[in-house]
Coordinates of C-alpha atoms in Angstrom, one line a residue:
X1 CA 235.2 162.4 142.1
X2 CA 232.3 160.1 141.4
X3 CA 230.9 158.2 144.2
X4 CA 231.7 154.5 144.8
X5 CA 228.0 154.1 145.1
X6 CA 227.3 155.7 142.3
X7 CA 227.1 151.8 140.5
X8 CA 224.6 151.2 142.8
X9 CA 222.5 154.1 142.0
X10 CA 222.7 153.9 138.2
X11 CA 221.4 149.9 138.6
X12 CA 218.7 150.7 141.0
X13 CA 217.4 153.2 138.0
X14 CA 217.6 151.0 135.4
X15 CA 215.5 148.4 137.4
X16 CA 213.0 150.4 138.4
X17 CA 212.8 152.2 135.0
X18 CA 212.8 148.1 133.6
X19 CA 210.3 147.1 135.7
X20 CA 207.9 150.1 134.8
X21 CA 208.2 149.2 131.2
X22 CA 207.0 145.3 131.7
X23 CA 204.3 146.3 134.1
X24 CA 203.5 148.4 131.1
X25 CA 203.8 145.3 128.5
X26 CA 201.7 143.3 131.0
X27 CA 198.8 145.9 130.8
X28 CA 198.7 146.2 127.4
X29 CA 198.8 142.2 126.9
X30 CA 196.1 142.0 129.5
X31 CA 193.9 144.7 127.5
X32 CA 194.8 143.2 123.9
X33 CA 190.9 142.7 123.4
X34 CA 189.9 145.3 125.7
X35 CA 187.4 147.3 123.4
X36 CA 188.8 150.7 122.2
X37 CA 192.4 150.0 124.4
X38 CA 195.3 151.9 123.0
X39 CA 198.5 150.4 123.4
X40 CA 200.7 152.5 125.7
X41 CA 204.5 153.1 125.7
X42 CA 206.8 154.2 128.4
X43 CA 209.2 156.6 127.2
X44 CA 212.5 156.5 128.2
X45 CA 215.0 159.1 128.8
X46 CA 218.9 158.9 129.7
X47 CA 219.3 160.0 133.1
X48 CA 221.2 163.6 133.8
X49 CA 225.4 163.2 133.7
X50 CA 226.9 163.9 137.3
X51 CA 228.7 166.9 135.6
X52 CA 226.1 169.9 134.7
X53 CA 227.1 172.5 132.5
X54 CA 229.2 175.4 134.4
X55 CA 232.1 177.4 134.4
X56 CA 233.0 174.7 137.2
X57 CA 234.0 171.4 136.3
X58 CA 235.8 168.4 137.9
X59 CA 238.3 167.5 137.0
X60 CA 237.5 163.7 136.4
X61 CA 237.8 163.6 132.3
X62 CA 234.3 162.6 130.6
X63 CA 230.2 162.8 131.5
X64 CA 230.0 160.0 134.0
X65 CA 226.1 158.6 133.2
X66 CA 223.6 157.8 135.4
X67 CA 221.5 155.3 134.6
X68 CA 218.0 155.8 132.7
X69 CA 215.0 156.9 134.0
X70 CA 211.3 157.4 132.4
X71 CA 209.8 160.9 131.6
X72 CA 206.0 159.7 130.7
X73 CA 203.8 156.7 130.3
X74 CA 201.8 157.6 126.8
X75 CA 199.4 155.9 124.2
X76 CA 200.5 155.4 120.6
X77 CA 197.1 157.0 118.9
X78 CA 196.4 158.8 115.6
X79 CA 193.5 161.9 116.5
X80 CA 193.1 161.9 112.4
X81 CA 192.5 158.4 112.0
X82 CA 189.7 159.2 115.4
X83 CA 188.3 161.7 113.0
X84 CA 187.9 159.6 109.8
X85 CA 186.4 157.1 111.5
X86 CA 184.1 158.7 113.2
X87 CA 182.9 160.7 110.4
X88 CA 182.6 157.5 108.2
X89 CA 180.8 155.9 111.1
X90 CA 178.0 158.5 111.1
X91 CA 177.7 157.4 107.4
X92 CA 178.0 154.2 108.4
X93 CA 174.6 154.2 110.9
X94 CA 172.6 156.5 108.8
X95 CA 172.9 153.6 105.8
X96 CA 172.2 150.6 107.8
X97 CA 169.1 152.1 109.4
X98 CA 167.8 152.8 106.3
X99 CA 168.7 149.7 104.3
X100 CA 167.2 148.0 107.5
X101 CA 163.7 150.0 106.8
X102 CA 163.7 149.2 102.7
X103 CA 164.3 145.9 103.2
X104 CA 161.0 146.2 105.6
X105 CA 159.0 147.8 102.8
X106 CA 160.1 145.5 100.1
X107 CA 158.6 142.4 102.6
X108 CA 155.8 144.5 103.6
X109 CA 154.9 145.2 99.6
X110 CA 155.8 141.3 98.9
X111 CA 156.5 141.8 94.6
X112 CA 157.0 139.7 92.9
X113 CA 154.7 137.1 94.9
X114 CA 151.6 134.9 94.3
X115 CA 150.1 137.6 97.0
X116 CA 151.8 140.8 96.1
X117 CA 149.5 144.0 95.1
X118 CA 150.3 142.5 91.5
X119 CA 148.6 139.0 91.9
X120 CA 145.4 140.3 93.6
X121 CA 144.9 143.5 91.1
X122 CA 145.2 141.1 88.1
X123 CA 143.3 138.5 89.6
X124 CA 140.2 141.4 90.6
X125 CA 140.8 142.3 86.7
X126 CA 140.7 139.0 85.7
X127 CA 137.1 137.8 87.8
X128 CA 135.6 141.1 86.1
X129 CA 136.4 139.6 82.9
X130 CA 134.4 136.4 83.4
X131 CA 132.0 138.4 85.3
X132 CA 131.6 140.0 81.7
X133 CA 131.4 136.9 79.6
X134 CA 128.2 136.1 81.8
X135 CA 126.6 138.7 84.0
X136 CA 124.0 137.2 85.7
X137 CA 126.2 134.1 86.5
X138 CA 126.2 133.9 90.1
X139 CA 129.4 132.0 90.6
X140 CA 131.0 134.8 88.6
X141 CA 129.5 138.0 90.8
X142 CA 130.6 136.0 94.3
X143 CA 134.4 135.8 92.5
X144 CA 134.4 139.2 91.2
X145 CA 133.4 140.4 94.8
X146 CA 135.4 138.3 96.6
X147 CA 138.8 139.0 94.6
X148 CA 137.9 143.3 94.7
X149 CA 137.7 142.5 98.8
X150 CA 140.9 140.8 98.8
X151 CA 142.3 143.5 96.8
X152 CA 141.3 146.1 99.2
X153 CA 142.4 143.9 102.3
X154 CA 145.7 143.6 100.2
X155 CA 145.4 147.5 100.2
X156 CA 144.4 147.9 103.9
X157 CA 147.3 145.8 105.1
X158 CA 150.4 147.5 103.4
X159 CA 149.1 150.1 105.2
X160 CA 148.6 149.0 108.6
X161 CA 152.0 147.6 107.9
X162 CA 153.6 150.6 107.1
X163 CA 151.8 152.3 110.2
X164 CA 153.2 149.8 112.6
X165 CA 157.1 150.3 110.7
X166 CA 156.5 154.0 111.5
X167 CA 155.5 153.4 115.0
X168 CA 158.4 151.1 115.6
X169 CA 160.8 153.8 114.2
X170 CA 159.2 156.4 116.0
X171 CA 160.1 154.9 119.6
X172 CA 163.6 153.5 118.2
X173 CA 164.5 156.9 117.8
X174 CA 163.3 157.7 121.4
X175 CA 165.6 154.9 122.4
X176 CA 168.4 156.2 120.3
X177 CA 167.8 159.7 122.4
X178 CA 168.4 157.9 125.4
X179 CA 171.1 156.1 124.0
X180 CA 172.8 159.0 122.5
X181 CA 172.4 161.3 126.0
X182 CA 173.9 158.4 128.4
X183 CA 177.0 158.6 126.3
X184 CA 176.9 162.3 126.9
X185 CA 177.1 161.6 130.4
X186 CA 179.8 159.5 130.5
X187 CA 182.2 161.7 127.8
X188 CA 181.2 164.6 130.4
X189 CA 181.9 162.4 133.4
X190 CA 184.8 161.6 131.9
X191 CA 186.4 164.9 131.1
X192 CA 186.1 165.9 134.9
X193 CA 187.9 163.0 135.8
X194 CA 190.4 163.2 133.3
X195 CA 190.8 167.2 133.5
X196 CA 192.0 166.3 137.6
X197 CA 194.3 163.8 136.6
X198 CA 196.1 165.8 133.9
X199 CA 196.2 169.2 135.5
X200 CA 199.1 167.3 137.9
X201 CA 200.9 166.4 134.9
X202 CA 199.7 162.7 134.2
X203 CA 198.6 161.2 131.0
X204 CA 195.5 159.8 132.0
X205 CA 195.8 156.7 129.3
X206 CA 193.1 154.7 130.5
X207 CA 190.3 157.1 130.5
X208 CA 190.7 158.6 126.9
X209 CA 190.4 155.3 126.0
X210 CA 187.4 155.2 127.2
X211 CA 186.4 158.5 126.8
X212 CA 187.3 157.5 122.7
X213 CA 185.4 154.7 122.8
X214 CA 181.9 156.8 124.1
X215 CA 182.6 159.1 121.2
X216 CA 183.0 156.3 118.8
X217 CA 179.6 155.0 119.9
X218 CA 177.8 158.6 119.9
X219 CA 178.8 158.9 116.5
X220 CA 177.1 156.0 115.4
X221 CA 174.2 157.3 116.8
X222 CA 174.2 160.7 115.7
X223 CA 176.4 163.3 114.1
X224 CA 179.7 164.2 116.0
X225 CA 182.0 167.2 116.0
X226 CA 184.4 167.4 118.8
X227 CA 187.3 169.5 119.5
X228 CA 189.8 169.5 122.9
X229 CA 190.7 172.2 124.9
X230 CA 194.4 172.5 126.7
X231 CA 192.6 170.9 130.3
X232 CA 192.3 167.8 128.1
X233 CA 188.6 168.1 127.9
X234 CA 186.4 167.5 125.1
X235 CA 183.6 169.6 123.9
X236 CA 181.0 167.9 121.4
X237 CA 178.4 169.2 119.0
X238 CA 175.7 166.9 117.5
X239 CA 172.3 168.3 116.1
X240 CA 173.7 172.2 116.1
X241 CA 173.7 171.7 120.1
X242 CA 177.0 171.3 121.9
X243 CA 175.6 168.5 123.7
X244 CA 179.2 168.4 126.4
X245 CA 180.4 171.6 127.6
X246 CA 183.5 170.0 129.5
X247 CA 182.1 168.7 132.0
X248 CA 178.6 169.8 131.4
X249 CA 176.4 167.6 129.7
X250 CA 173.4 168.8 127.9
X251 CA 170.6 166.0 126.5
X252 CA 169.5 166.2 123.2
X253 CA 165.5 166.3 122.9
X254 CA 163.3 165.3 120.2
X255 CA 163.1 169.1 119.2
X256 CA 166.8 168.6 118.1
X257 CA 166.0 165.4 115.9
X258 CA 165.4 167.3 113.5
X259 CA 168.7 169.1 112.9
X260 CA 170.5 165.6 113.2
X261 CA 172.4 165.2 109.9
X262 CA 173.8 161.6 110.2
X263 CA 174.0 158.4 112.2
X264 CA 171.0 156.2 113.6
X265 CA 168.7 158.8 114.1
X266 CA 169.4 160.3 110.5
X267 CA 168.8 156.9 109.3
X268 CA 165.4 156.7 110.8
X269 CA 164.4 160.4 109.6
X270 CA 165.1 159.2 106.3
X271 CA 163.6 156.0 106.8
X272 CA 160.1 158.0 107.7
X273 CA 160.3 159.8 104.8
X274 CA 160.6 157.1 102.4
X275 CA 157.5 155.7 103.9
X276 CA 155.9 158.7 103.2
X277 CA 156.6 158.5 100.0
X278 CA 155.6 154.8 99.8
X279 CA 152.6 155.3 101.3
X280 CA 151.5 158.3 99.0
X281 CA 152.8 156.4 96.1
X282 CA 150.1 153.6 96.8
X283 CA 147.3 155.9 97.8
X284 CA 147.9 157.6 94.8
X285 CA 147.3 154.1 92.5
X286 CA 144.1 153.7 94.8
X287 CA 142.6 157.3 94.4
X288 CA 143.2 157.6 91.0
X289 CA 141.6 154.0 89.8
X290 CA 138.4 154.7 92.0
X291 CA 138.1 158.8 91.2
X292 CA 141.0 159.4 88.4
X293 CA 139.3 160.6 85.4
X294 CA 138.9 158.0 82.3
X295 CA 137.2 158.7 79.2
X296 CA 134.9 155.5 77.9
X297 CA 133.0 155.1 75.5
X298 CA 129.2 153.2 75.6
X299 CA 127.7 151.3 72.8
X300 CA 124.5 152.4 71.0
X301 CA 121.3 150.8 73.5
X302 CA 123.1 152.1 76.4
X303 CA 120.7 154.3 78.6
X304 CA 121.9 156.8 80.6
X305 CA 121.4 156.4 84.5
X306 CA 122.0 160.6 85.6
X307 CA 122.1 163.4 83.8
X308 CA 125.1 163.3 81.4
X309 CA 127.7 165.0 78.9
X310 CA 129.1 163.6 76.5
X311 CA 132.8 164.6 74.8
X312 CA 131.4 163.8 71.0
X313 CA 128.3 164.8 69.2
X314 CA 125.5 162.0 70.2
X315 CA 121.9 161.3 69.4
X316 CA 119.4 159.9 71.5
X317 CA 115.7 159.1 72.1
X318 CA 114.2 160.3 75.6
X319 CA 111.5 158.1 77.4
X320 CA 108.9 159.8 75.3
X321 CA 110.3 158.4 72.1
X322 CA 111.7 161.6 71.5
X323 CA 114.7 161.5 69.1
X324 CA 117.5 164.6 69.7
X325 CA 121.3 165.0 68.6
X326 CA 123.2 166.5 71.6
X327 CA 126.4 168.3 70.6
X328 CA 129.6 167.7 72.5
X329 CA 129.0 168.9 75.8
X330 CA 125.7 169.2 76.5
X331 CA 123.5 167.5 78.7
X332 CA 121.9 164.8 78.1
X333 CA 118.9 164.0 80.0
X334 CA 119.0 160.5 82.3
X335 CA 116.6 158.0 81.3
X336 CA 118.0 158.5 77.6
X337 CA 118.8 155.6 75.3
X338 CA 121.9 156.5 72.8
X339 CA 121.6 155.2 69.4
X340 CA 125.5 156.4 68.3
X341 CA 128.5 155.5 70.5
X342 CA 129.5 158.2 73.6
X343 CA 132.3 159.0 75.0
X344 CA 131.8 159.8 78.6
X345 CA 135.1 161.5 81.1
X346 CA 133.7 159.5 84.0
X347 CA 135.7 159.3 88.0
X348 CA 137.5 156.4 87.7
X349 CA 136.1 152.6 88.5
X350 CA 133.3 154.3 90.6
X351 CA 132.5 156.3 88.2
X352 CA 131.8 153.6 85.9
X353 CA 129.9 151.4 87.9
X354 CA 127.6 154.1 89.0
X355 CA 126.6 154.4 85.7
X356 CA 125.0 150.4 85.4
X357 CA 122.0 149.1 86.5
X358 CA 121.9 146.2 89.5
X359 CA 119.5 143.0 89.1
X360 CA 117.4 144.3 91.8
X361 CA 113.9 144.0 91.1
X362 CA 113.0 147.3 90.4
X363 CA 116.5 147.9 88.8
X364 CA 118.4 150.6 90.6
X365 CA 121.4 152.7 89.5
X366 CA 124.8 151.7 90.9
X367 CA 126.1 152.1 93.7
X368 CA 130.0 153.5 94.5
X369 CA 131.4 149.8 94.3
X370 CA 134.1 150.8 96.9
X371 CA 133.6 153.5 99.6
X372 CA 135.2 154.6 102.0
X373 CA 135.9 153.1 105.6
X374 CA 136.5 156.8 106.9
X375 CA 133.9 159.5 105.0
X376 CA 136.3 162.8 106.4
X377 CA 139.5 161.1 104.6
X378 CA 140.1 160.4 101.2
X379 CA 141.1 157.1 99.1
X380 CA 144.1 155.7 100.7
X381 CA 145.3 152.1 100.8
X382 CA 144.2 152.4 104.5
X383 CA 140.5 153.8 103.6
X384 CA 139.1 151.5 100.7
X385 CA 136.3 148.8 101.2
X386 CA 134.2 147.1 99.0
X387 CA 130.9 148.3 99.7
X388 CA 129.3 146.4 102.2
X389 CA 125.9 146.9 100.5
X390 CA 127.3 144.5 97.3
X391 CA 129.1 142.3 99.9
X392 CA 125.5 141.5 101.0
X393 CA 124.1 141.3 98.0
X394 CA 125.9 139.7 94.7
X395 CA 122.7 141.9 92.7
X396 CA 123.9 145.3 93.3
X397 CA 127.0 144.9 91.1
X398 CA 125.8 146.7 88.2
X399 CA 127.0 145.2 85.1
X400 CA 123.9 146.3 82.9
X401 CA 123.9 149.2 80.9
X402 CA 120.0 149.0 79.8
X403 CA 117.0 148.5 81.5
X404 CA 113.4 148.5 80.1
X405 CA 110.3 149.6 81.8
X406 CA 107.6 147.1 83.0
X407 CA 104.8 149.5 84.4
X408 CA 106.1 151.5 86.3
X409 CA 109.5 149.9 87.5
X410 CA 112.8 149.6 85.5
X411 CA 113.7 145.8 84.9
X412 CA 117.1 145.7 83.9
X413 CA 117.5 144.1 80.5
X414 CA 119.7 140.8 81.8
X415 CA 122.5 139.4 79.7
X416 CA 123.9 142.6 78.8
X417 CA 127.0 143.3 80.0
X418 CA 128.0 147.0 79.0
X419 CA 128.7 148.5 82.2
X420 CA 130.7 145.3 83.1
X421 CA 132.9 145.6 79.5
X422 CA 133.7 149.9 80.6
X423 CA 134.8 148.3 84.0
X424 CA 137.0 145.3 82.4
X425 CA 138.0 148.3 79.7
X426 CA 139.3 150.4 82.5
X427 CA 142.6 147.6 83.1
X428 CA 143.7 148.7 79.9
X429 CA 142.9 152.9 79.9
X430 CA 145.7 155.3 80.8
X431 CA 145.0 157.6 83.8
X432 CA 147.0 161.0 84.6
X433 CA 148.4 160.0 88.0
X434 CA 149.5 162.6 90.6
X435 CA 153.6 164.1 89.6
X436 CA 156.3 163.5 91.4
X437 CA 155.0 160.0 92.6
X438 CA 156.9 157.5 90.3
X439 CA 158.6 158.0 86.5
X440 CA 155.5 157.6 85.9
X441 CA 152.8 160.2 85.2
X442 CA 150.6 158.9 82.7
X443 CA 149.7 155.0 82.4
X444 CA 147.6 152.3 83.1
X445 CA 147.0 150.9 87.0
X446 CA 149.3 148.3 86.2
X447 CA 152.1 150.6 84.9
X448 CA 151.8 152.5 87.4
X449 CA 152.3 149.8 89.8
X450 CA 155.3 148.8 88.1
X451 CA 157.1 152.0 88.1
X452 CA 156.1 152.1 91.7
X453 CA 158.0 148.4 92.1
X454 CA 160.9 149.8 90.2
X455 CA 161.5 152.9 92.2
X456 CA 161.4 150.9 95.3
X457 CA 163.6 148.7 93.7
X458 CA 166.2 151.4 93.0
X459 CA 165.6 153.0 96.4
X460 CA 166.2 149.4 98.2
X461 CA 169.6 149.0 95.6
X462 CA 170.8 152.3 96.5
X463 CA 171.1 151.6 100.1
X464 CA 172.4 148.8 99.7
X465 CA 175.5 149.9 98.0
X466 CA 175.5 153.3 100.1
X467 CA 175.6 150.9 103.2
X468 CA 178.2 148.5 101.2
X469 CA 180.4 151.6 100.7
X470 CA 180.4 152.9 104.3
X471 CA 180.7 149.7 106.0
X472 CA 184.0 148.9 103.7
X473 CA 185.4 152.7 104.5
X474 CA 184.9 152.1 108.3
X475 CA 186.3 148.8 108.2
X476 CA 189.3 150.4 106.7
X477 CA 189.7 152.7 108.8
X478 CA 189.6 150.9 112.1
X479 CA 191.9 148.8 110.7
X480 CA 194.3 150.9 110.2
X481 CA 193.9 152.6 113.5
X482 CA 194.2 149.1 114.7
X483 CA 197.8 148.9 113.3
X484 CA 198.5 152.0 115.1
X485 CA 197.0 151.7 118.4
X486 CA 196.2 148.1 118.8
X487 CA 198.4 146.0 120.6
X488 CA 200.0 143.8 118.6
X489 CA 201.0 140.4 120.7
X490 CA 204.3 139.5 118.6
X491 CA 205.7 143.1 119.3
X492 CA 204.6 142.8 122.6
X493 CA 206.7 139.9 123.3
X494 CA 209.6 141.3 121.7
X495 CA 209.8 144.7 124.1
X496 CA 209.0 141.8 127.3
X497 CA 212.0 139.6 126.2
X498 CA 214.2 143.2 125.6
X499 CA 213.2 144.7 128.8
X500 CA 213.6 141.5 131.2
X501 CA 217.4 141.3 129.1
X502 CA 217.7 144.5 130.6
X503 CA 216.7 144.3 134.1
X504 CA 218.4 141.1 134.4
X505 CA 221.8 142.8 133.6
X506 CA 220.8 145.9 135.5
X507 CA 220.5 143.3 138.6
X508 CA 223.8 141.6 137.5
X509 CA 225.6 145.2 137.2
X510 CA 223.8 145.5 140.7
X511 CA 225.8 142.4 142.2
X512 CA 229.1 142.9 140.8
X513 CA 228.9 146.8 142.2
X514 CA 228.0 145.2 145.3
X515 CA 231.0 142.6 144.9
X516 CA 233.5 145.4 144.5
X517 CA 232.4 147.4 147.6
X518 CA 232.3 144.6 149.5
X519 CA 236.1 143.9 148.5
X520 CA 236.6 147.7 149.7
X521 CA 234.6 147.5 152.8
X522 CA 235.7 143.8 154.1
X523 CA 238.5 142.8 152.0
X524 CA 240.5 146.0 152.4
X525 CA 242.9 147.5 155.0
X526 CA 242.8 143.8 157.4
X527 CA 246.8 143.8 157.0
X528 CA 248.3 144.7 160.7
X529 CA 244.9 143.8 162.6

């Protein structure tokens, strides 16, 4: 016989079961911008029948109901969607640190620009030319010098540009240690809390969320594996080190940077190496055009200023007037006057100019036209001056290739303009340049250059659509885990409407029970009193 309170009993559930789903509506409402919130649903169950399965029944006919009741209070999430995201994330940081840094390079080297390496190389080329029309014209030395110094400084300050890049990255990635190890923390943190509230049976809603949102960050950072153990506890894995142990955290280091495959930190390894290779790309133009061996040939007149071999058969008259052929690869004497054309292999622009003579009176051989600002290192667009000897004086630029002896003392022979046409010649001469630099193995300076401009180029292209790619595959992702977890305000409205509907009639159902035992309580038995 069911109880005439029974009413009473089944309304009281359905309120309190109503009322626990729009408390429920009302927190996911409040959190609908709430960063990384996952909308949470509150599962309902009909309550057990009075009657229970047994070889005993009553012997009232049909299951009498009682009401609902809720079993659990859970988020609506997708782990797989988690997964993709996160994975496309790591992708996603590793590109845009690394598109970040070419876009850096490709200001730092400034092509196409009136002040690009481009523009100063061909105007240096361009001064030596005049210089060559009319050696001893002043106005013409001071240019030539001035343009081969800005060329250097040009040099000189893509490199201390691409030093302070590489200092910048290097302590970005410290901050992206500390970054990367405070999340670590918190997932750890987390896990102890969440591991106490679960082991009572509770879904602990709020904190994954949160927990899922420190994950998401990490793996922006750096690259994430992660699996869950039955206390609800994570355990994550980034650079080969399982960085949270439950609820032990352990910090990555700068040891482990190395074994980081993806995110931020990826992104600025990778960004260090391709200014590496920038840097040895340049250096490489700079070494070989002052040491990078040239063959030129001199005209008849010219006079040797060292001991030298030629690469053809040549004939020549010593200072005594002494006449002698010198087969290919022999030495011939300095002081020497050449009457045939020779073809000298000579190290690079040095090279050349250290064969001239300077209008100093005496004449004096040249001088390495640029030297170096740091004698234990080699060429490098950091370590290239102009001499400071010729930026003193305009006269030790040696043009000449023929002097003539007054007494004693060589005077050079003024007006000639050999040594000056070998230099200009050298614009248009193909040097072997180091492998494995650019497409480019064998070219002129400016070839070279280009093929280093178009590599960059490709490099810079590349991660641009590599970021384009990653960004579009995260985007897609989160949105679709947004259609899944996020709370969507028109459904929420819906379920608030349906659930008031229902406690409102639950309260009505309420009052008419209440009517009815009041009837049998005060209504009933009176007659006789």
């Amino acid at each position: 016989m069911v109880s005439s309170f029974h009413g009473l009993e089944t309304s009281k559930r359905a309120i309190l079961t109503q009322s626990v789903a729009l408390s429920t509506i009302g927190h996911n409402i409040a959190n609908a911008s709430t960063e990384g919130y996952s909308r949470q649903r509150v599962n309902l169950i009909n309550a057990s029948p009075l009657s229970a399965p047994g070889f005993n029944r009553i012997f009232t006919p049909g299951q009498i109901g009682s009401g609902v009741e809720y079993t659990s209070i859970t988020r609506v999430r997708d782990s797989y969607l988690d997964m993709q995201y996160r994975r496309e994330n790591q992708e996603k940081g590793l590109n845009s640190i690394y598109k970040a840094t070419m876009d850096s390079i490709q200001t730092i080297i400034n092509e196409p620009s009136d002040n690009g390496v481009s523009a100063v190389m061909d105007k240096f080329w361009n001064s030596l030319e005049v210089m060559n029309r009319d050696p001893n014209l002043l106005s013409a030395r001071v240019d030539f010098i001035g343009n081969a110094k800005n060329m250097a400084d040009t040099f000189n300050k893509i490199g201390t540009s691409l030093t302070t890049l590489e200092g910048d990255i290097d302590s970005n990635i410290d901050i992206k240690l500390n970054e990367a190890n405070n999340l670590i923390d918190g997932i750890s943190q987390l896990n102890e809390t969440i591991r106490k509230i679960e082991m009572l049976g509770d879904h602990a809603n709020d904190y994954r969320d949160q927990r899922d949102v420190l994950v998401d960050k990490l793996s922006k950072i750096v690259d994430v594996q992660y699996t869950e153990d039955p206390s609800g506890m994570v355990n994550v894995y980034s650079g080969g080190v399982q960085v949270v142990n439950g609820q032990v955290p352990t910090a990555l280091t700068r040891a482990d940077v190395a074994n980081i495959t993806s995110g931020e930190i990826a992104g600025y390894k990778k960004s260090q190496a391709d200014i590496i290779q920038t840097r040895s790309q340049l250096d490489a133009l700079v070494d070989t055009l002052i040491n990078g061996k040239v063959q030129i040939t001199m005209p008849n007149g010219y006079k040797t200023s060292t001991d030298m071999v030629a690469d053809n058969d040549v004939t020549a008259v010593n200072a005594l007037g002494v006449t002698t052929n010198y087969a290919a690869g022999t030495t011939i004497p300095a002081g020497s006057k050449i009457t045939t054309s020779a073809k000298f292999t000579v190290d690079g622009f040095n090279g050349v100019h250290k064969m001239g003579y300077t209008l100093n009176s005496p004449a004096e051989t040249g001088l390495d036209f640029f030297t170096l600002k740091d004698p234990t290192l080699p060429f490098s667009i950091d370590n290239i001056e102009v001499n400071p000897e010729i930026q003193k004086d305009t006269n030790k630029v040696a043009a000449s290739g023929q002097y003539e002896m007054n007494g004693t003392d060589m005077v050079t022979i003024k007006g000639n303009s050999d040594i000056a046409l070998a230099l200009t010649s050298l614009r248009n001469l193909k040097f072997e340049f180091p492998a494995n630099m650019t497409s480019l193995s064998t070219g002129t300076t400016d070839d070279y250059f280009r093929a280093f401009v178009s590599d960059l180029g490709t490099r810079a292209n590349i991660a641009e659509t590599n970021l384009s790619k990653s960004s579009d595959l995260t985007d897609n992702v989160e949105i679709r885990r947004q259609s899944v977890s996020g709370v969507q305000l028109d459904e929420e409205m819906t379920d608030m409407l349906r659930f008031q509907h229902a406690y409102n009639a639950a309260a009505r159902n309420m009052t008419a029970v209440d009517e009815m035992l009041d009837r049998i309580i005060n209504g009933m038995g009176l007659v006789g009193r």
